Short mmCIF file of C-alpha atoms in Angstrom, two decimals:
data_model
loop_
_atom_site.label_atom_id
_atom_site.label_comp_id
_atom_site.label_asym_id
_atom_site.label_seq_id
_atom_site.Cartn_x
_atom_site.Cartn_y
_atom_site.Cartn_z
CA UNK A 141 23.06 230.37 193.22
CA UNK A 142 19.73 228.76 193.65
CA UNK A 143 18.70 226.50 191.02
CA UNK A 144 15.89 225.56 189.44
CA UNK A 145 15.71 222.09 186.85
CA UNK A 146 13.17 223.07 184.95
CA UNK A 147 13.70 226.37 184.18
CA UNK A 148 17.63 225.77 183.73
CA UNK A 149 16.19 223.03 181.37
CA UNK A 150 14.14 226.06 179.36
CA UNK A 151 16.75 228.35 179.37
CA UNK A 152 19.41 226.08 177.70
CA UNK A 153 16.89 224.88 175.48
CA UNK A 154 16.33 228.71 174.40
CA UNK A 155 20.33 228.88 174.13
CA UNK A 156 20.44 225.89 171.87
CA UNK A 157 17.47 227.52 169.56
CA UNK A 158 19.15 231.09 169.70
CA UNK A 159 22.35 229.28 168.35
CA UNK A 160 20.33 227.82 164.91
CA UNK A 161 18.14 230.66 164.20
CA UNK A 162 21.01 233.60 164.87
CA UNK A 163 23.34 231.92 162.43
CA UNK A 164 21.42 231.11 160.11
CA UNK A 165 19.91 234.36 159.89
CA UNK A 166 23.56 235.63 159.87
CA UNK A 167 22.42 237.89 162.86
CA UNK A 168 26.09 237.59 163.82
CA UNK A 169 26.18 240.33 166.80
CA UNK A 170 23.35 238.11 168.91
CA UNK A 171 25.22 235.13 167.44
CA UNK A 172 28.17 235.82 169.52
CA UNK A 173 26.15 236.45 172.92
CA UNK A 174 25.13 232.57 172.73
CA UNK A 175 28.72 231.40 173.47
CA UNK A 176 31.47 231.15 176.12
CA UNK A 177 34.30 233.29 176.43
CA UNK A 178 36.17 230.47 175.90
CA UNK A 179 34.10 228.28 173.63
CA UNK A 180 34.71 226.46 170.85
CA UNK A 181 33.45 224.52 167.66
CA UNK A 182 34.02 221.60 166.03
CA UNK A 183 32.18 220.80 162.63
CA UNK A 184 33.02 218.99 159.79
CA UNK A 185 34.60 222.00 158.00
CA UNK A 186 36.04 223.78 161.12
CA UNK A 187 37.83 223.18 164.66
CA UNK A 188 38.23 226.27 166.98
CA UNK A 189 37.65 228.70 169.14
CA UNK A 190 33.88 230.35 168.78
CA UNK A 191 35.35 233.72 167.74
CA UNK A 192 37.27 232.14 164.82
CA UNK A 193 34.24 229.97 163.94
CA UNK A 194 32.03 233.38 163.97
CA UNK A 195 34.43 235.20 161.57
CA UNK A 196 34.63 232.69 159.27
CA UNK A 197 30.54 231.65 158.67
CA UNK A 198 30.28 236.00 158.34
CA UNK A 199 32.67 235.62 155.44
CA UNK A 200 31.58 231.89 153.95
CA UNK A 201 27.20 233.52 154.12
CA UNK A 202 28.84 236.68 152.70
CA UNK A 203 30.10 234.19 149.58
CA UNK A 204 27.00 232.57 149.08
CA UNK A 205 27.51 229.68 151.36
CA UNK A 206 24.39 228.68 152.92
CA UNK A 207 24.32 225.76 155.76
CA UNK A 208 20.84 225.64 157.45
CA UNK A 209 20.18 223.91 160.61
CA UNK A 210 16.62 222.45 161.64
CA UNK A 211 16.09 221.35 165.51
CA UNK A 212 13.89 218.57 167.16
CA UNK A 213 14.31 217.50 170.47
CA UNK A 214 16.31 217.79 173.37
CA UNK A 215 17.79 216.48 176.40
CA UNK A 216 19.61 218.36 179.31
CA UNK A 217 21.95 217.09 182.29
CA UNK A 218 22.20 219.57 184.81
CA UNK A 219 24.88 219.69 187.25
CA UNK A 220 25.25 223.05 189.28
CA UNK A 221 26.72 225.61 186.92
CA UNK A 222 27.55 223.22 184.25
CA UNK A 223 24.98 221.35 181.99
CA UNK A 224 25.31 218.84 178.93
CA UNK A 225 22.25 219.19 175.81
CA UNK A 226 21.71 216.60 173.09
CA UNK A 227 19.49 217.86 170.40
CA UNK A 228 18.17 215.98 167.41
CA UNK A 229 19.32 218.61 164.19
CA UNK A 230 19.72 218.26 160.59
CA UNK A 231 22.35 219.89 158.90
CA UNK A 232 21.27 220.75 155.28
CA UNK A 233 23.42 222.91 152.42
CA UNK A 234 22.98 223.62 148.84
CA UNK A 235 26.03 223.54 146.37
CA UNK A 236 27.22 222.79 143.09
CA UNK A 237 28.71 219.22 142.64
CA UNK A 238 30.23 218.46 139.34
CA UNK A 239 28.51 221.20 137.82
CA UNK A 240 24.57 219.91 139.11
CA UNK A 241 23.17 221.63 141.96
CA UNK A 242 22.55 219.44 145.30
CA UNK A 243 21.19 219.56 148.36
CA UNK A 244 22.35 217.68 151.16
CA UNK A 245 20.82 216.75 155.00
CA UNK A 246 22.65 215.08 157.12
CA UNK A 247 20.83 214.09 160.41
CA UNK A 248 22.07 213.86 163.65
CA UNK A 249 22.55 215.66 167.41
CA UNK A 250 24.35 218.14 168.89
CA UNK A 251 26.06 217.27 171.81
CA UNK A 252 27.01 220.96 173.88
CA UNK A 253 28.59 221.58 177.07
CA UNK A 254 26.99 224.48 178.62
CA UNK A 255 28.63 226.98 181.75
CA UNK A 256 26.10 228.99 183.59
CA UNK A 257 28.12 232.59 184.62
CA UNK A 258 26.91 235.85 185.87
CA UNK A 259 25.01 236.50 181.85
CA UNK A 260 23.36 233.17 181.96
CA UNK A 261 24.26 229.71 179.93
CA UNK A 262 26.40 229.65 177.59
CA UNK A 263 27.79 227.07 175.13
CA UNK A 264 31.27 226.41 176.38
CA UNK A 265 31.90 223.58 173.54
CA UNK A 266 29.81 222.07 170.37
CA UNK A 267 30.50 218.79 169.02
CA UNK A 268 28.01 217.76 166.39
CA UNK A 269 27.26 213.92 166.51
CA UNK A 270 26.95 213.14 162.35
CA UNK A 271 24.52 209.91 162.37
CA UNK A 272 23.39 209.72 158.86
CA UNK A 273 23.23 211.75 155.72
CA UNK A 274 22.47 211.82 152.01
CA UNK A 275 22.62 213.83 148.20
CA UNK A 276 19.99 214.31 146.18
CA UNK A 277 19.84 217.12 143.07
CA UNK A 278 17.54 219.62 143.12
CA UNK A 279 16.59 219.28 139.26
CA UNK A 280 14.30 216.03 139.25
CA UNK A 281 15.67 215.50 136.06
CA UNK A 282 19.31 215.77 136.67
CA UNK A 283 22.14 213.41 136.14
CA UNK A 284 24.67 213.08 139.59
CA UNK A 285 27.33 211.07 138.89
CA UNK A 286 30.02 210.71 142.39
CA UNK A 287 33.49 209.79 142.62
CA UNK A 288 32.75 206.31 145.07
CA UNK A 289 36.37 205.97 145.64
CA UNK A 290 36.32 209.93 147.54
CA UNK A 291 33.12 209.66 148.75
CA UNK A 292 33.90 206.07 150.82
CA UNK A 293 36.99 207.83 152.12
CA UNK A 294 34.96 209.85 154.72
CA UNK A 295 32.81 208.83 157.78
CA UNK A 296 29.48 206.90 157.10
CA UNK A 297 27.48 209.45 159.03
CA UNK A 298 28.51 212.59 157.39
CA UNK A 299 30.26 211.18 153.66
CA UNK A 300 27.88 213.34 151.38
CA UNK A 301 27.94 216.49 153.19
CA UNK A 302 32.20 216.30 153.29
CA UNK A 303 31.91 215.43 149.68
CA UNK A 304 30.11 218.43 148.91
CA UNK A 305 32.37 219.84 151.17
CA UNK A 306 35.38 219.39 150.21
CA UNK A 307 34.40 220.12 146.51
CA UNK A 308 34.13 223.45 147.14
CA UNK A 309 37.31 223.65 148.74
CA UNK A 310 36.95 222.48 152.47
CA UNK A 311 39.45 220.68 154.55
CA UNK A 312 37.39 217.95 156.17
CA UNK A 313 37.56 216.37 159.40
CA UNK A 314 38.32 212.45 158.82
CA UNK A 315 36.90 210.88 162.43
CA UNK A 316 34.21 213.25 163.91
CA UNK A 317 31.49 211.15 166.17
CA UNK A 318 29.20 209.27 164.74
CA UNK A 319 25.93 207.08 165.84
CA UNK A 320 28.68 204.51 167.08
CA UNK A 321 32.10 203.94 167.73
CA UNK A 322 35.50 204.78 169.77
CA UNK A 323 34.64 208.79 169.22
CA UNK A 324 30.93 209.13 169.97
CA UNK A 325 32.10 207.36 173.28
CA UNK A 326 34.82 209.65 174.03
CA UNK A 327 32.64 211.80 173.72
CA UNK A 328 30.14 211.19 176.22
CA UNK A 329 32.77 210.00 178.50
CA UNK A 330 34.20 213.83 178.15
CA UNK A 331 30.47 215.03 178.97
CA UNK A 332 30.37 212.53 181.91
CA UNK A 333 33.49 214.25 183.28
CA UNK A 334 32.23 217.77 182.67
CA UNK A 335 29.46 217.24 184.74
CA UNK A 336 31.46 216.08 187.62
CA UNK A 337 33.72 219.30 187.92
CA UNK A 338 36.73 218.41 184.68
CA UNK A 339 38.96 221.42 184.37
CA UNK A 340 38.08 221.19 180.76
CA UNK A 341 34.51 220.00 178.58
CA UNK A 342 37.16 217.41 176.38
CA UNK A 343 38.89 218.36 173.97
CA UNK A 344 39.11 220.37 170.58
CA UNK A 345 39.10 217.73 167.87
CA UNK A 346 42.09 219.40 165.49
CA UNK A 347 43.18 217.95 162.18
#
C-alpha cells in the first residue's frame, strides 16, 4: 500500500476526533466503526475489549452518567500499517459527591495504537495518560467537604476523578500512567515496540 505521511497523519487525527465526538454524543453505531476488531480500552473505570467498553458507556449515558472529553493537540508516529497518536484531552464529569454536585477535569493525553486494514485506521488500543486533575462544586456557594484519607489512596494525576468515581460505585484502577513514572514508561516502551512490528500494542492493564 502506498503511503502518504501527511495524509495518514489527517486521517488518524480524524479517527482520534470521531472517537470524542461519537461517544459523547452517544452515537454508539459510528462509535463502534472507530475501533479494531480486536481493540481495547483502558480507563480509570474500565479495562477491556472495545465491544465490552461500548456496551457498558450505552448503559452508564442511558443512567445519567455523563463523561465529556475535550481535544487539543496531537502527535502521530507512523510506521507502515501501524501508527502511535498522543493527544492533549481533558476528561470532565458531573456527579453528586456527598450529596453536592461537582464537576471534575482531569487533564492529560491519550496515548492510541492505531492498525491501518482494508476500512482504514483504526484504534487497536487506548491508554489514557492521567497528568493532573481537580474538584470543584458547581454551586459557588457550596460546602465540599472530602474524605483525604480515600482521596490520597489513588494516583496524583487522576485522585479526584476516581474519587468521584468510585462514589458512585466504580471499581478504580490503582496504577494507570501518569505524567511520570515506571507506567507512563512502559508505556511508551510498548508503543516503541508496536511501531517496530510487536505481535501485540502492550498489554491490557487488568485489576
Amino acid at each position: 500500500m502506498t503511503t502518504d505521511p501527511e495524509r495518514d497523519e489527517r486521517e488518524i487525527r480524524r479517527v482520534v476526533e470521531q472517537w470524542a465526538l461519537y461517544r459523547d454524543a452517544a452515537d454508539w453505531e459510528r462509535f463502534a466503526e472507530v475501533w479494531a476488531e480486536d481493540g481495547f480500552m483502558t480507563a480509570t473505570w474500565f479495562q477491556g475489549s472495545a465491544t465490552d467498553f461500548i456496551g457498558i458507556s450505552r448503559t452508564g449515558f442511558e443512567n445519567g452518567v455523563r463523561i465529556l472529553h475535550f481535544l487539543g493537540g496531537s502527535a502521530v508516529d507512523v510506521a507502515g500499517d501501524r501508527a502511535v497518536a498522543q493527544t492533549k484531552m481533558t476528561i470532565s464529569q458531573r456527579a453528586l459527591v456527598h450529596d453536592v454536585e461537582v464537576d471534575v477535569v482531569c487533564t492529560g493525553r491519550f496515548y492510541d495504537f492505531f492498525r491501518r486494514d482494508a476500512g482504514g485506521w483504526k484504534v487497536v488500543r487506548r491508554q489514557p495518560i492521567y497528568e493532573k486533575d481537580r474538584m470543584d462544586p458547581v454551586a459557588p456557594d457550596a460546602t465540599l467537604s472530602l474524605d483525604r484519607t480515600v482521596l490520597e489512596s489513588f494516583p496524583e494525576g487522576y485522585r479526584h476523578l476516581a474519587y468521584l468515581q468510585s462514589q458512585i460505585g466504580y471499581t478504580i484502577h490503582p496504577a494507570l500512567p501518569g505524567l511520570v513514572g515506571p507506567e507512563v514508561e512502559l508505556l511508551y516502551r510498548e508503543g516503541r515496540e508496536w511501531l517496530a512490528g510487536s505481535a501485540e500494542p502492550g498489554r491490557a492493564l487488568a485489576l
